[in-house]
Amino acid sequence: MLTLDPKDLPVPQLHRYLLGAVGPRPIAFASTIDENGTPNLAPFSFFNIFSANPPILVFSPANSGRTGKTKDTYENVKKVAECVINVVNFDMVEQMSLCSSPYDIDVNEFIKSGLTPVPSDKVKPFRVKESPVQMECKVLEVKELGEGGGAGNLIICEVVKIHINEEILDEDQMIDQHKIDLVSRMGGNWYCRANEASMFEVEKPVTRIGMGLDNIPEDIKSSNILSGNDLGKLGGFEELPNETDVNEFKLIELSELFVTLEDEPAQLEIELHKLAKLYLAKNEIEEAWKTLLAFNNQ
């Protein structure tokens, strides 16, 4: 285990460690405008949503690590306290990246990137037409976190209007996580695409209380076959199946396995754990529990 004290590291090295570890990070493609009406468009991956009531977004245009200079976005919101946060999908990721070039403050990134500016309804900065979700915001506060290269500047925004491309909505008029095709930032030059290959569901225990790993029998918890994720699924179950249900499952579903390995208890336990792992992969948690407990009930 490499153990580091941030105070002992040069800022560029610390920056690389932090960005390599904390990710994928959502991207705020921020549109701002200066007092003369010059548009600016730039992406920031120090970004997230922090409240729905009121709807609050926070992003941070950190000072340049090379020059220590502040970003144009930061300077703009101090003059015109408004912005539009456009989300980034795969179809626009290269154009978005182009906007991170260190252009002079009077350069219009909409022109450089070829992205289409659309007038907003409640704020002065333009929306990005190609973005699947565009959020018009009023800037509530700008909080400087430090000085010099790498120092962050929190821009705290309240969303005052949301525009959503109807093509990414599902039948309930909610955003379909497969259709939106979001991208996010990782360390170095790496991005992550939220598509079918990378997305998976984990049911949130909002209305149920899992029994926890402390209630899993020790022989199951110390299994060489079941992973931490497997144990987490087992621990998310509310209570153990009763002995009657376990025995019925054993007689109907597991009888062949028990007969075949009747004289090999160690191998039987291994095979039961393997079978339980297959059930867990299909999110058939109760079946997995019955399979595991059947060994203890023999």
XYZ file of C-alpha atoms in Angstrom:
298
model
C 0.000 0.000 0.000
C 1.512 3.317 -1.130
C 0.801 5.920 1.573
C 1.240 9.608 0.745
C 0.959 12.939 2.534
C -0.534 15.501 0.088
C 1.668 18.201 1.631
C 4.784 16.302 0.503
C 3.730 16.078 -3.152
C 4.154 18.618 -5.952
C 0.718 19.898 -6.978
C 0.848 18.376 -10.509
C 1.628 14.926 -9.061
C -1.092 15.246 -6.402
C -3.498 16.404 -9.114
C -2.795 13.262 -11.149
C -3.324 10.978 -8.168
C -6.620 12.658 -7.262
C -8.022 12.610 -10.789
C -6.892 9.036 -11.312
C -8.641 7.917 -8.139
C -11.822 10.005 -8.142
C -13.830 9.073 -11.194
C -15.612 8.711 -13.452
C -16.562 12.354 -12.983
C -19.588 13.997 -14.660
C -18.815 16.882 -16.985
C -20.257 20.366 -16.680
C -20.064 21.895 -20.157
C -20.458 25.456 -18.926
C -21.623 28.296 -21.144
C -21.006 31.806 -19.793
C -20.856 35.331 -21.135
C -18.829 38.419 -20.234
C -20.012 41.991 -19.717
C -19.495 42.721 -23.430
C -21.641 39.786 -24.558
C -18.745 37.535 -25.622
C -19.717 33.862 -25.191
C -17.455 31.303 -23.561
C -17.839 27.537 -23.523
C -15.653 25.195 -21.461
C -15.869 21.739 -19.818
C -15.203 21.030 -16.135
C -15.166 17.642 -14.458
C -15.106 18.986 -10.907
C -18.903 18.957 -10.974
C -22.031 17.456 -9.453
C -25.589 18.031 -8.227
C -25.939 18.823 -4.526
C -29.618 19.539 -3.959
C -33.008 19.079 -5.611
C -34.872 21.479 -3.330
C -33.677 23.988 -4.368
C -31.981 22.499 -7.471
C -28.291 23.248 -6.947
C -25.333 22.408 -9.180
C -21.709 23.099 -8.228
C -18.703 23.071 -10.533
C -15.149 24.272 -10.126
C -12.994 25.915 -12.791
C -9.666 25.346 -11.043
C -6.744 27.679 -11.655
C -4.345 26.504 -14.334
C -1.740 24.132 -12.928
C 0.793 25.376 -15.472
C 0.347 29.139 -15.192
C -1.748 29.660 -12.056
C -4.154 31.801 -14.096
C -7.887 31.725 -13.449
C -10.238 30.349 -16.113
C -12.347 32.590 -18.313
C -15.480 30.895 -16.972
C -14.554 31.950 -13.439
C -13.968 35.551 -14.526
C -17.224 35.645 -16.510
C -19.556 34.482 -13.736
C -18.172 37.165 -11.432
C -19.247 39.762 -14.014
C -22.471 38.121 -15.239
C -23.721 35.767 -12.529
C -25.386 33.302 -14.884
C -24.440 30.159 -16.787
C -25.833 27.177 -18.637
C -24.672 23.699 -17.665
C -24.911 21.415 -20.691
C -24.425 17.687 -20.179
C -22.096 15.842 -22.545
C -22.912 12.676 -24.461
C -20.728 10.531 -26.696
C -21.805 12.230 -29.915
C -20.250 15.544 -28.872
C -17.257 14.481 -26.762
C -14.581 15.496 -29.297
C -16.131 18.922 -29.857
C -16.410 19.348 -26.103
C -12.740 18.453 -25.677
C -11.759 21.047 -28.280
C -13.378 23.696 -26.093
C -10.874 22.928 -23.316
C -8.098 24.445 -25.453
C -6.539 27.524 -23.796
C -8.044 30.024 -26.234
C -7.754 33.746 -25.578
C -10.628 35.265 -23.645
C -12.085 36.961 -26.747
C -12.333 33.690 -28.719
C -15.805 32.205 -29.171
C -15.603 28.450 -28.483
C -18.962 27.897 -30.165
C -17.308 28.914 -33.437
C -14.128 26.928 -32.790
C -16.010 23.735 -31.906
C -18.810 24.040 -34.427
C -21.393 23.567 -31.682
C -24.666 25.453 -32.053
C -25.563 28.305 -29.675
C -29.255 28.512 -28.736
C -30.742 31.495 -26.857
C -31.723 30.718 -23.287
C -35.077 31.678 -21.763
C -34.043 33.061 -18.372
C -30.298 33.740 -18.566
C -27.973 35.503 -20.983
C -25.465 32.697 -21.798
C -26.341 30.447 -24.725
C -27.339 26.799 -24.510
C -25.607 24.101 -26.574
C -28.145 22.685 -29.011
C -26.316 19.354 -29.339
C -26.426 18.682 -25.594
C -29.241 16.285 -24.573
C -29.918 18.241 -21.341
C -29.311 21.961 -20.874
C -29.782 23.638 -17.488
C -30.064 27.401 -17.232
C -28.612 28.610 -13.934
C -28.293 31.657 -11.735
C -24.954 31.815 -9.916
C -25.581 32.130 -6.171
C -22.001 32.192 -4.919
C -18.403 31.891 -6.061
C -16.139 30.468 -3.381
C -12.364 30.522 -3.858
C -10.695 27.522 -2.202
C -7.083 28.630 -2.493
C -4.480 30.517 -4.481
C -2.147 29.582 -7.298
C -2.101 26.625 -9.674
C -4.599 23.852 -8.972
C -6.714 25.899 -6.571
C -10.432 25.374 -7.066
C -13.178 27.961 -7.350
C -16.617 26.636 -6.477
C -19.391 28.095 -8.602
C -22.674 27.380 -6.814
C -25.649 27.610 -9.179
C -29.405 27.321 -8.927
C -31.150 25.725 -11.884
C -33.943 27.981 -13.111
C -34.910 26.123 -16.292
C -34.215 22.688 -17.780
C -34.345 21.723 -21.449
C -34.398 18.003 -22.333
C -34.202 16.453 -25.786
C -37.339 14.311 -26.082
C -35.389 11.602 -27.917
C -33.736 10.530 -24.641
C -37.003 10.122 -22.708
C -38.632 6.793 -21.853
C -42.360 5.959 -21.940
C -42.788 7.643 -18.536
C -41.219 10.863 -19.848
C -38.164 10.339 -17.648
C -34.564 10.284 -18.858
C -33.606 6.847 -20.181
C -30.081 6.108 -18.923
C -29.320 4.071 -22.038
C -30.553 6.684 -24.504
C -28.726 9.661 -22.982
C -25.319 8.021 -23.663
C -23.380 10.159 -21.183
C -19.596 10.399 -20.997
C -17.464 11.204 -17.974
C -13.859 12.042 -17.185
C -11.227 9.827 -15.657
C -7.496 10.347 -15.152
C -5.138 11.536 -17.888
C -6.707 11.481 -21.348
C -9.257 8.832 -20.377
C -13.036 9.094 -20.564
C -15.804 6.644 -19.705
C -18.947 6.008 -21.743
C -22.127 5.025 -19.898
C -23.524 2.483 -22.361
C -24.879 -1.064 -22.271
C -21.396 -2.512 -21.808
C -20.526 -0.457 -18.732
C -23.871 0.057 -16.973
C -25.425 -2.224 -14.369
C -28.160 -1.949 -11.774
C -27.842 -2.249 -8.004
C -31.170 -2.118 -6.197
C -31.100 0.610 -3.570
C -32.200 -0.565 -0.079
C -34.540 2.359 0.432
C -37.627 0.558 1.749
C -35.972 -2.579 3.115
C -33.238 -3.109 5.684
C -30.670 -5.752 4.808
C -29.529 -8.184 7.501
C -25.881 -7.207 6.964
C -22.763 -9.324 6.636
C -22.552 -9.710 10.408
C -25.562 -12.039 10.226
C -24.086 -14.301 7.554
C -22.836 -17.645 8.935
C -19.055 -17.697 9.212
C -18.565 -20.670 6.869
C -20.355 -18.726 4.123
C -18.643 -15.442 4.911
C -15.199 -17.091 4.676
C -15.969 -18.763 1.346
C -13.160 -18.863 -1.217
C -15.742 -18.785 -3.998
C -18.079 -15.974 -3.007
C -16.790 -12.450 -3.606
C -17.370 -9.307 -1.563
C -20.113 -8.324 -4.000
C -21.729 -11.743 -3.553
C -21.681 -11.339 0.216
C -23.091 -7.834 -0.153
C -26.062 -9.228 -2.055
C -26.588 -11.899 0.596
C -26.343 -9.286 3.349
C -28.912 -7.150 1.557
C -31.538 -9.849 2.072
C -33.884 -8.963 4.929
C -33.920 -12.305 6.751
C -32.753 -15.887 6.302
C -35.154 -18.349 4.646
C -36.763 -20.660 7.193
C -35.623 -24.255 7.626
C -38.759 -25.720 6.009
C -38.245 -23.730 2.808
C -34.558 -24.648 2.744
C -35.296 -28.366 3.101
C -37.967 -28.240 0.406
C -35.546 -26.502 -1.956
C -32.905 -29.097 -1.105
C -35.216 -32.003 -1.936
C -36.520 -30.518 -5.186
C -33.646 -28.483 -6.659
C -30.511 -29.874 -5.024
C -31.244 -33.570 -4.541
C -29.081 -34.761 -7.442
C -26.085 -32.799 -6.190
C -26.468 -34.161 -2.658
C -26.783 -37.763 -3.912
C -23.767 -37.455 -6.218
C -21.483 -36.009 -3.526
C -22.970 -37.785 -0.530
C -19.568 -39.074 0.606
C -17.590 -35.935 -0.303
C -18.794 -33.160 2.033
C -15.906 -30.799 1.248
C -16.563 -30.993 -2.500
C -20.305 -30.725 -1.900
C -19.818 -27.450 -0.045
C -17.700 -26.106 -2.901
C -20.288 -27.058 -5.516
C -23.087 -25.496 -3.483
C -21.118 -22.267 -3.208
C -20.518 -22.299 -6.965
C -24.220 -22.810 -7.600
C -25.121 -20.044 -5.157
C -22.753 -17.728 -7.004
C -24.626 -18.446 -10.243
C -27.929 -17.611 -8.542
C -26.444 -14.377 -7.224
C -25.261 -13.422 -10.718
C -28.920 -13.629 -11.773
C -30.006 -11.672 -8.664
C -31.910 -14.715 -7.403
C -30.918 -14.017 -3.827
C -33.416 -16.246 -2.021
C -32.394 -19.236 -4.142
C -28.748 -18.515 -3.372
C -29.484 -18.430 0.357
C -31.415 -21.712 0.244
C -28.550 -23.331 -1.656
C -25.974 -22.197 0.888
C -28.055 -23.079 3.936
C -28.855 -26.513 2.542
C -25.301 -27.608 3.346
C -25.760 -26.722 7.010
C -29.088 -28.560 7.072
C -27.771 -31.872 5.771
